[in-house]
Coordinates of C-alpha atoms in Angstrom, one line a residue:
M1 CA 0.1 0.2 -0.2
I2 CA 1.0 3.5 -0.9
P3 CA 2.1 5.2 2.7
S4 CA 0.4 8.0 3.9
L5 CA 2.6 11.1 5.6
A6 CA -0.3 12.3 7.1
E7 CA 1.1 11.0 10.6
H8 CA 4.6 12.1 10.3
A9 CA 4.6 15.2 8.2
K10 CA 3.6 18.4 8.7
E11 CA 0.4 19.2 6.5
D12 CA 0.2 22.6 5.1
K13 CA -3.0 24.4 4.9
K14 CA -5.9 22.7 2.8
L15 CA -5.9 24.0 -0.8
G16 CA -8.8 25.5 -2.5
K17 CA -10.9 24.0 -5.0
R18 CA -9.0 26.0 -7.8
E19 CA -5.7 24.8 -6.5
A20 CA -6.7 21.1 -5.7
E21 CA -7.6 21.1 -9.5
K22 CA -4.5 22.6 -11.0
L23 CA -2.7 20.2 -8.7
V24 CA -4.4 17.2 -10.1
E25 CA -4.3 18.5 -13.8
E26 CA -0.5 19.0 -13.1
A27 CA -0.1 15.4 -11.7
R28 CA -1.8 13.9 -14.3
E29 CA 0.1 15.7 -17.2
R30 CA 3.3 14.9 -15.3
I31 CA 2.8 11.1 -15.1
Q32 CA 1.5 11.0 -18.4
D33 CA 4.5 12.6 -20.0
S34 CA 6.5 10.2 -17.9
W35 CA 4.9 7.3 -19.1
D36 CA 5.0 8.3 -22.9
H37 CA 8.7 9.2 -22.7
D38 CA 9.4 5.9 -21.2
K39 CA 7.0 3.6 -22.5
D40 CA 9.4 1.6 -24.6
N41 CA 11.5 0.9 -21.6
R42 CA 8.6 0.0 -19.4
R43 CA 7.2 -2.6 -22.2
D44 CA 10.7 -3.9 -22.4
A45 CA 11.0 -4.2 -18.6
A46 CA 7.4 -5.7 -18.1
S47 CA 8.6 -8.5 -20.7
D48 CA 12.0 -9.2 -19.2
M49 CA 10.0 -9.7 -15.5
R50 CA 7.5 -12.1 -17.6
F51 CA 10.4 -13.8 -19.2
L52 CA 12.1 -14.3 -15.8
A53 CA 8.9 -15.8 -14.2
G54 CA 9.0 -18.5 -17.2
D55 CA 6.4 -16.9 -19.8
Q56 CA 8.7 -17.1 -22.7
W57 CA 6.5 -18.5 -25.6
P58 CA 5.3 -15.9 -27.7
Y59 CA 1.4 -15.6 -27.6
D60 CA 0.6 -16.8 -31.0
V61 CA 2.9 -19.9 -31.0
R62 CA 1.4 -20.7 -27.8
R63 CA -2.1 -20.7 -29.0
A64 CA -1.2 -22.4 -32.2
R65 CA 0.6 -25.3 -30.5
D66 CA -2.0 -25.5 -27.6
A67 CA -4.8 -25.9 -30.4
A68 CA -2.4 -28.7 -32.1
G69 CA -1.9 -30.6 -28.4
R70 CA 1.9 -29.9 -29.2
P71 CA 4.5 -29.7 -26.3
M72 CA 6.0 -26.5 -25.3
L73 CA 8.9 -27.0 -22.9
T74 CA 10.3 -24.2 -21.1
I75 CA 13.8 -24.7 -19.4
N76 CA 14.3 -21.4 -17.8
R77 CA 18.2 -20.8 -17.5
L78 CA 17.7 -17.3 -17.0
P79 CA 17.3 -16.8 -13.2
Q80 CA 20.8 -18.4 -12.5
F81 CA 22.3 -15.5 -14.5
V82 CA 20.5 -13.2 -12.4
R83 CA 21.1 -14.7 -9.1
Q84 CA 24.7 -15.0 -10.0
V85 CA 24.9 -11.2 -9.9
T86 CA 22.4 -10.3 -7.3
N87 CA 23.4 -13.0 -4.7
D88 CA 26.9 -11.5 -4.7
I89 CA 25.2 -8.2 -3.7
R90 CA 23.2 -10.1 -0.7
Q91 CA 26.3 -11.5 0.4
A92 CA 28.3 -8.2 0.4
D93 CA 28.6 -6.0 3.1
L94 CA 26.7 -2.6 2.3
S95 CA 27.7 0.1 4.7
I96 CA 26.8 4.0 4.5
K97 CA 29.4 5.7 6.1
V98 CA 29.7 9.5 7.1
V99 CA 33.0 11.7 6.9
P100 CA 33.5 15.4 8.1
E101 CA 33.5 18.0 5.3
D102 CA 35.9 20.3 6.6
D103 CA 38.2 20.3 9.8
K104 CA 35.5 22.3 12.0
S105 CA 33.2 19.0 12.0
D106 CA 33.0 17.4 15.3
P107 CA 34.4 13.6 14.9
M108 CA 32.2 12.8 17.7
L109 CA 29.1 14.0 15.7
A110 CA 30.1 11.9 13.0
K111 CA 30.6 8.7 15.1
I112 CA 26.6 9.6 16.1
F113 CA 25.6 10.1 12.5
D114 CA 27.4 6.9 11.6
G115 CA 25.6 5.3 14.5
I116 CA 22.0 6.5 13.5
I117 CA 22.4 5.8 10.1
R118 CA 23.5 2.0 11.1
Q119 CA 20.7 1.6 13.6
I120 CA 18.3 2.7 10.8
Q121 CA 19.3 0.3 8.2
Y122 CA 19.5 -2.6 11.2
Q123 CA 15.8 -2.0 11.9
S124 CA 14.5 -1.5 8.6
S125 CA 16.5 -4.7 7.3
A126 CA 17.8 -2.5 5.1
Q127 CA 19.8 -5.1 3.4
H128 CA 17.1 -6.8 2.2
V129 CA 15.6 -3.8 0.7
F130 CA 18.9 -3.0 -1.3
S131 CA 19.1 -6.3 -2.5
T132 CA 15.3 -6.4 -3.6
A133 CA 16.0 -3.3 -5.7
A134 CA 19.1 -4.6 -7.1
E135 CA 17.1 -7.7 -8.1
H136 CA 14.9 -5.6 -9.9
Q137 CA 17.7 -3.8 -11.5
A138 CA 19.3 -6.8 -12.8
A139 CA 15.8 -8.3 -13.8
C140 CA 14.6 -5.6 -16.0
G141 CA 16.9 -2.7 -15.8
I142 CA 15.4 -0.4 -12.8
G143 CA 14.6 -0.8 -9.0
W144 CA 13.6 1.5 -6.3
F145 CA 13.8 1.9 -2.6
R146 CA 12.5 4.5 -0.4
I147 CA 13.2 6.5 2.7
L148 CA 10.4 7.4 5.1
T149 CA 9.7 8.6 8.9
Q150 CA 7.4 7.3 11.3
F151 CA 6.5 7.3 15.0
A152 CA 9.1 5.3 17.4
E153 CA 7.3 2.6 19.2
N154 CA 7.7 3.7 22.5
S155 CA 6.7 7.3 22.1
A156 CA 3.9 9.3 21.3
F157 CA 5.7 11.8 19.6
D158 CA 9.2 11.1 18.8
Q159 CA 10.1 10.4 15.1
E160 CA 12.6 8.0 13.3
I161 CA 13.7 7.0 9.7
V162 CA 13.1 3.6 8.0
I163 CA 14.4 2.5 4.7
K164 CA 11.4 0.4 2.9
Q165 CA 11.5 -1.5 -0.4
V166 CA 9.3 -0.4 -3.7
R167 CA 7.6 -3.8 -4.4
N168 CA 6.8 -3.0 -8.1
P169 CA 9.6 -1.0 -10.0
L170 CA 7.3 -0.4 -12.5
S171 CA 4.9 1.6 -10.4
V172 CA 7.2 4.8 -10.1
Y173 CA 6.8 7.6 -13.0
D174 CA 9.9 9.6 -12.9
D175 CA 10.5 13.2 -14.5
P176 CA 12.0 12.7 -17.6
A177 CA 14.3 15.8 -17.6
A178 CA 16.4 14.2 -14.9
I179 CA 19.7 13.0 -16.0
E180 CA 21.7 12.4 -13.1
P181 CA 22.7 8.8 -12.7
D182 CA 21.1 8.8 -9.5
R183 CA 18.0 11.0 -10.8
S184 CA 19.1 13.3 -7.9
D185 CA 18.2 16.2 -10.2
A186 CA 14.4 15.2 -10.8
M187 CA 12.1 17.8 -9.9
W188 CA 9.0 15.4 -9.0
R189 CA 8.4 11.5 -8.8
A190 CA 5.2 9.9 -8.5
V191 CA 4.3 6.2 -7.2
G192 CA 1.1 4.7 -8.5
E193 CA -1.0 2.2 -7.2
V194 CA -4.5 0.7 -8.7
W195 CA -7.0 0.0 -6.1
P196 CA -10.0 -2.0 -6.4
Q197 CA -13.2 0.3 -6.5
S198 CA -14.4 -1.3 -3.1
A199 CA -11.4 -0.7 -1.4
F200 CA -10.8 2.8 -2.6
K201 CA -14.5 3.8 -1.5
A202 CA -13.7 2.1 1.9
K203 CA -10.4 4.4 2.1
W204 CA -11.7 7.7 1.1
P205 CA -15.6 7.3 1.4
K206 CA -15.9 11.0 0.2
A207 CA -14.1 10.6 -3.0
A208 CA -15.6 11.2 -6.1
E209 CA -16.8 8.2 -7.9
T210 CA -16.6 9.6 -11.6
S211 CA -13.4 9.7 -13.6
I212 CA -12.6 11.7 -16.7
D213 CA -11.1 8.2 -18.5
K214 CA -12.9 5.9 -20.1
P215 CA -12.3 2.5 -19.1
N216 CA -9.8 0.5 -21.2
D217 CA -9.1 -3.3 -21.4
G218 CA -7.1 -3.1 -18.3
N219 CA -4.2 -5.0 -20.1
G220 CA -1.8 -2.1 -19.9
N221 CA -2.4 -1.0 -23.2
G222 CA -2.1 2.8 -22.6
F223 CA -2.0 4.4 -19.1
F224 CA -5.5 4.7 -17.3
W225 CA -6.7 6.6 -14.1
A226 CA -10.1 4.4 -13.6
T227 CA -11.9 1.4 -15.2
A228 CA -14.9 -0.1 -14.1
D229 CA -13.4 -2.1 -11.4
Y230 CA -10.2 -0.3 -10.3
V231 CA -8.9 3.2 -9.6
R232 CA -5.2 4.4 -9.8
V233 CA -3.9 6.3 -6.8
A234 CA -0.7 8.2 -7.3
E235 CA 1.6 9.7 -4.4
Y236 CA 2.9 12.6 -5.9
W237 CA 5.9 14.1 -5.0
R238 CA 7.3 17.5 -6.1
K239 CA 9.9 20.0 -5.5
V240 CA 8.4 23.8 -5.3
P241 CA 11.3 26.5 -5.8
Y242 CA 11.5 29.5 -3.7
E243 CA 14.3 32.1 -2.9
K244 CA 16.3 33.0 0.0
L245 CA 18.7 35.7 1.1
V246 CA 21.9 34.3 2.6
G247 CA 24.5 36.5 4.3
L248 CA 28.2 36.0 5.1
T249 CA 29.3 37.3 8.4
A250 CA 32.6 38.7 9.5
E251 CA 33.3 35.6 10.9
G252 CA 33.1 33.7 7.7
E253 CA 29.6 31.9 8.6
T254 CA 27.1 31.7 6.1
V255 CA 23.6 32.2 7.5
D256 CA 19.9 32.8 6.4
I257 CA 18.7 36.1 6.7
T258 CA 15.6 35.9 4.8
G259 CA 12.9 38.3 6.0
M260 CA 15.3 39.6 8.6
S261 CA 15.4 43.6 9.1
P262 CA 18.7 45.4 10.1
E263 CA 17.5 45.5 13.5
A264 CA 16.8 42.0 13.7
M265 CA 20.2 41.0 12.4
Q266 CA 22.1 43.9 14.5
W267 CA 20.0 42.2 18.0
A268 CA 20.8 38.8 16.9
G269 CA 24.6 39.9 16.8
L270 CA 25.1 39.1 13.0
N271 CA 27.7 41.2 11.7
I272 CA 26.8 40.7 7.8
I273 CA 29.4 41.8 5.3
K274 CA 28.2 40.5 2.1
T275 CA 24.7 39.2 1.0
R276 CA 23.3 36.9 -2.3
K277 CA 20.2 35.6 -3.3
Q278 CA 20.1 31.6 -3.5
Q279 CA 17.5 29.4 -5.1
C280 CA 16.2 26.7 -3.1
H281 CA 12.9 24.5 -3.0
R282 CA 11.0 22.5 -0.6
V283 CA 9.2 19.0 -0.8
E284 CA 5.8 18.2 -0.9
Q285 CA 3.8 14.9 -1.1
Y286 CA 0.0 14.6 -2.2
L287 CA -2.0 11.4 -2.7
V288 CA -4.1 12.3 -5.9
S289 CA -6.8 10.1 -8.0
G290 CA -7.5 10.9 -11.5
T291 CA -9.8 13.6 -10.3
E292 CA -9.2 15.0 -6.9
V293 CA -6.8 15.3 -4.1
L294 CA -7.2 12.5 -1.6
E295 CA -4.7 13.6 1.0
G296 CA -1.9 16.6 1.4
P297 CA 0.0 18.8 0.9
H298 CA 2.1 17.3 3.3
A299 CA 5.6 19.1 3.7
W300 CA 8.7 16.8 3.6
P301 CA 11.3 17.8 6.3
G302 CA 14.2 16.8 3.8
S303 CA 15.2 18.6 0.6
E304 CA 15.4 15.8 -1.6
I305 CA 12.6 13.4 -2.9
P306 CA 13.0 10.3 -0.7
I307 CA 12.5 7.7 -3.4
V308 CA 15.9 6.4 -4.7
P309 CA 16.2 4.6 -7.9
V310 CA 19.0 1.9 -8.8
I311 CA 19.6 1.6 -12.5
G312 CA 21.1 -1.0 -14.2
G313 CA 22.7 -0.7 -17.9
E314 CA 21.7 2.8 -19.9
I315 CA 22.3 3.5 -23.4
P316 CA 21.8 7.3 -24.7
L317 CA 19.9 7.4 -27.7
D318 CA 18.8 10.4 -29.6
Q319 CA 15.2 10.8 -28.2
R320 CA 15.4 8.3 -25.1
T321 CA 17.7 6.4 -23.0
M322 CA 17.5 2.7 -23.2
R323 CA 17.6 1.0 -20.0
F324 CA 18.4 -3.0 -19.8
G325 CA 19.1 -5.4 -17.1
V326 CA 21.2 -8.6 -17.1
I327 CA 19.0 -10.8 -19.1
R328 CA 17.9 -8.5 -21.8
Y329 CA 20.0 -9.9 -24.6
A330 CA 19.9 -13.6 -23.4
K331 CA 15.9 -13.6 -24.1
D332 CA 16.4 -14.6 -27.7
A333 CA 18.8 -17.3 -26.7
Q334 CA 16.7 -18.4 -24.5
Q335 CA 13.7 -19.0 -26.7
L336 CA 15.9 -21.1 -29.3
Y337 CA 16.9 -23.2 -26.3
N338 CA 13.2 -23.7 -25.4
Y339 CA 12.3 -24.5 -29.2
Y340 CA 15.1 -27.0 -29.8
R341 CA 14.7 -28.9 -26.5
T342 CA 11.0 -28.8 -27.4
S343 CA 11.6 -29.9 -30.9
V344 CA 13.9 -32.7 -29.4
A345 CA 11.3 -33.9 -27.0
E346 CA 8.5 -34.1 -29.5
A347 CA 10.9 -36.0 -31.9
I348 CA 11.7 -38.7 -29.4
A349 CA 7.9 -38.8 -28.1
L350 CA 6.8 -39.9 -31.6
Q351 CA 9.3 -42.8 -31.8
P352 CA 6.7 -45.4 -30.4
K353 CA 4.2 -43.8 -32.6
A354 CA 5.6 -44.5 -36.0
P355 CA 3.1 -45.9 -38.3
F356 CA 2.2 -49.6 -39.4
L357 CA 2.1 -50.8 -42.8
V358 CA -0.7 -53.1 -43.0
T359 CA -3.5 -54.3 -45.7
P360 CA -7.2 -53.5 -45.0
K361 CA -7.7 -56.9 -44.6
M362 CA -5.4 -57.6 -42.2
I363 CA -6.9 -55.6 -39.4
A364 CA -10.4 -55.5 -40.3
E365 CA -11.7 -57.8 -37.8
H366 CA -9.2 -56.5 -34.9
K367 CA -9.7 -52.5 -36.2
S368 CA -10.6 -51.2 -32.5
A369 CA -7.2 -52.9 -31.1
W370 CA -5.2 -51.2 -33.7
D371 CA -7.1 -48.0 -33.4
N372 CA -5.7 -47.6 -30.1
A373 CA -2.3 -49.4 -30.2
H374 CA -0.7 -45.7 -29.9
R375 CA -2.6 -45.3 -26.6
N376 CA -2.3 -48.7 -25.0
N377 CA 1.1 -50.6 -24.5
K378 CA -0.5 -54.0 -25.2
P379 CA 1.5 -56.9 -25.3
Y380 CA 0.5 -58.2 -28.7
L381 CA -1.5 -57.0 -31.4
P382 CA -3.8 -59.6 -33.6
Y383 CA -4.1 -59.7 -37.2
T384 CA -5.7 -61.6 -40.1
P385 CA -3.5 -63.1 -42.9
D386 CA -4.5 -61.2 -46.1
P387 CA -4.7 -64.0 -49.1
G388 CA -3.8 -61.3 -51.6
A389 CA -0.4 -60.8 -49.9
P390 CA 0.1 -64.2 -48.2
D391 CA 4.0 -63.3 -47.4
S392 CA 3.4 -60.2 -45.6
R393 CA 2.3 -59.3 -41.9
P394 CA 1.9 -55.9 -40.3
E395 CA 5.5 -54.1 -40.1
R396 CA 6.2 -50.9 -38.2
E397 CA 7.7 -48.1 -40.6
P398 CA 11.4 -47.2 -39.1
P399 CA 10.9 -43.8 -37.4
P400 CA 13.0 -40.9 -38.6
Q401 CA 16.2 -40.4 -36.8
I402 CA 16.4 -37.3 -34.3
P403 CA 18.6 -34.6 -36.2
A404 CA 21.8 -33.8 -34.5
A405 CA 21.4 -30.5 -35.6
L406 CA 18.6 -29.9 -32.8
M407 CA 21.0 -30.9 -30.3
Q408 CA 23.6 -28.5 -31.5
E409 CA 21.5 -25.6 -32.0
A410 CA 20.5 -26.1 -28.4
E411 CA 24.1 -26.3 -27.2
I412 CA 24.8 -23.0 -29.4
A413 CA 21.8 -21.2 -27.8
S414 CA 22.8 -22.2 -24.3
D415 CA 26.4 -20.8 -25.2
D416 CA 24.7 -17.6 -26.5
M417 CA 23.2 -17.0 -23.1
K418 CA 26.6 -17.2 -21.4
A419 CA 28.2 -14.7 -23.9
T420 CA 25.3 -12.3 -23.7
T421 CA 25.3 -12.2 -20.1
G422 CA 29.3 -12.4 -19.3
I423 CA 28.6 -15.4 -17.1
Y424 CA 30.6 -18.7 -17.9
D425 CA 30.4 -22.3 -16.9
S426 CA 33.0 -21.9 -14.1
A427 CA 31.0 -18.8 -12.8
L428 CA 28.3 -20.7 -12.3
G429 CA 29.8 -23.6 -10.4
A430 CA 29.8 -25.9 -13.4
R431 CA 32.9 -28.0 -14.5
S432 CA 34.7 -26.3 -17.4
N433 CA 38.0 -26.2 -19.4
E434 CA 40.1 -24.6 -16.7
T435 CA 41.6 -26.9 -14.3
S436 CA 43.5 -24.9 -11.6
G437 CA 42.1 -23.0 -8.8
V438 CA 43.7 -19.9 -10.0
A439 CA 42.4 -20.3 -13.5
I440 CA 38.6 -20.8 -12.2
G441 CA 39.2 -17.8 -10.0
R442 CA 40.2 -15.4 -12.9
R443 CA 37.1 -16.7 -14.9
Q444 CA 34.9 -15.9 -12.1
I445 CA 36.4 -12.4 -11.6
E446 CA 35.7 -11.9 -15.3
A447 CA 32.1 -12.7 -14.9
D448 CA 31.9 -10.4 -11.9
T449 CA 33.9 -7.5 -14.1
A450 CA 31.4 -8.0 -17.1
N451 CA 28.4 -7.2 -14.8
Y452 CA 30.0 -4.8 -12.0
H453 CA 28.2 -1.6 -13.5
F454 CA 25.1 -3.1 -11.8
I455 CA 27.2 -2.9 -8.5
D456 CA 28.6 0.3 -9.2
N457 CA 25.4 1.8 -9.8
L458 CA 23.9 0.3 -6.6
K459 CA 26.7 2.1 -4.7
R460 CA 25.8 5.2 -6.7
S461 CA 22.4 5.1 -5.3
L462 CA 23.4 4.2 -1.8
E463 CA 25.6 7.3 -1.9
H464 CA 22.2 9.4 -2.7
A465 CA 20.5 7.8 0.0
G466 CA 23.5 8.5 2.5
R467 CA 23.1 12.4 1.4
I468 CA 19.2 12.1 2.1
L469 CA 19.7 10.6 5.2
I470 CA 22.4 13.3 6.3
D471 CA 19.9 15.8 5.4
L472 CA 17.1 14.4 7.4
I473 CA 18.7 13.1 10.5
P474 CA 18.8 16.6 12.1
K475 CA 15.2 17.5 11.0
V476 CA 13.8 14.5 12.5
Y477 CA 15.8 13.8 15.5
D478 CA 15.2 17.4 16.7
N479 CA 14.4 17.2 20.2
E480 CA 16.2 16.3 23.4
R481 CA 16.3 12.4 23.6
V482 CA 18.6 9.7 24.1
I483 CA 18.7 7.3 21.2
R484 CA 20.1 4.2 20.4
L485 CA 23.4 3.7 18.2
M486 CA 24.8 0.6 16.4
G487 CA 28.4 0.2 16.4
A488 CA 30.6 -1.3 13.6
D489 CA 31.0 -4.2 15.6
D490 CA 27.4 -4.6 16.1
Q491 CA 27.2 -3.0 19.6
E492 CA 24.8 -1.0 21.1
Q493 CA 25.1 2.0 23.1
F494 CA 22.9 5.0 24.1
V495 CA 23.6 8.7 23.7
P496 CA 21.8 12.0 24.4
I497 CA 21.4 14.3 21.6
N498 CA 20.4 17.9 21.7
K499 CA 20.9 18.1 25.5
S500 CA 20.9 21.7 26.8
V501 CA 23.5 22.1 29.7
K502 CA 25.0 24.8 31.5
G503 CA 28.2 26.0 30.5
Q504 CA 31.3 27.1 32.4
F505 CA 30.0 30.5 32.7
G506 CA 26.3 29.7 33.1
E507 CA 25.6 30.0 29.2
D508 CA 23.5 27.4 27.7
V509 CA 25.4 24.8 25.8
I510 CA 23.6 22.0 23.5
V511 CA 25.5 18.7 23.8
N512 CA 25.7 16.7 20.3
D513 CA 23.7 19.1 18.4
L514 CA 22.8 17.2 15.4
S515 CA 21.9 20.9 13.2
V516 CA 25.3 22.2 13.0
A517 CA 26.7 19.0 11.5
R518 CA 28.2 19.0 8.1
F519 CA 29.2 15.8 6.7
D520 CA 29.6 14.0 3.4
V521 CA 28.9 10.5 2.6
R522 CA 30.9 7.3 1.5
V523 CA 29.6 3.8 0.4
N524 CA 31.6 0.7 1.1
I525 CA 30.6 -2.5 -0.6
G526 CA 32.6 -5.3 1.3
K527 CA 33.0 -8.8 -0.5

């Protein structure tokens, strides 16, 4: 289910009728633009997922063979190639680490941020979340995960950060103008989910029942918002630009002085020597149907949309960027492999059904037995000698030999799958030409190297997630409390944050003030 931010994000004033109509129109147009721009990638990704699940025979061929009662074998070899990439990731030690931006940063705060991020990953089972996104990345070219906030279990008001998976990678619609590898430059993003009409009305009983869409066939032939039985709900995120005034103090500190009068700056002790305008944005979230705003606006405390893509391979073309996973170019070889293996199985199955050469008089009295000879495994078949052919008796026609070319083509198709994925026998654990352990190890390294861009792209996505967390932590953990930190050795400790104490001269001092932290992020992917 699409999460609602109503319980853990600030809700702005309700939109007026005209504002809500404009917001829905904006969301519809943007999502439609995203679908139009990326429909080829979405179609290919859906095909990849079906292929991986074993739906590998073309529809027309399947229908014709079903009607004729002919076999269709599916020897699905593609999952092993995907697992070879993703299970390496599952075994890897994925860690987001915090490093100071400059020599003014407090090393103790860096350790606290490290511990908070490690605790967030532990509580969220983030390793499984990242692995799921990587599974989708390798399977169809893109996966997603998201960062949310929720109320802590033992507190009515304290919030905490969690990392969650996006179950369906094709449910996300992204800004077509975003070009950064981690898509951090996206100005909007949406997550769609199709609800049954009954569930939709139970969740939002006051929502309108009408839709501006005409019901379609429901088979994905065009983007739709509603059918007779289903309603699409979109979680719509957008960045809203605004301008602020920043000033440089004589001490070299940059401060936000938007809306401050000279008297207010003087009262605050700010000796501003230089000012400039800076373009910024705030992040908002809405839940919309095709006709109205269901929930929102909800103000997100962070400055980035907290939905992170994990992208597979990409090839930029004139009008679009082609996206693919591990198996995209192995699908044709897999289909050929299925066809040739089916042809061999069909030829072998027809061997016992080779026809008999008889005369009509030989089987006239025993026609029922002979008509069912191909169905029943009888020990004998009676016949009556034909006076017109006294030296003849029923004889089976020799069956045709199985063409060796079929087996050879099946082997070639198998090798083609390995070549297009870059993963060969030794990397899959099978016996190969290599005999020494060093040679086998090098071939396995070659397979890892051929697909290393998937792991590298995951690393880039985790770096973006780390920056989102660093930006979000001071705004979520903004009150005085004691938090649990997870150490690198998995040992837990409890540390107070934002604690106000009296200094040496009676002044107020904030201990472990998270709001003054300035950090960068590094990602380590262990073996």
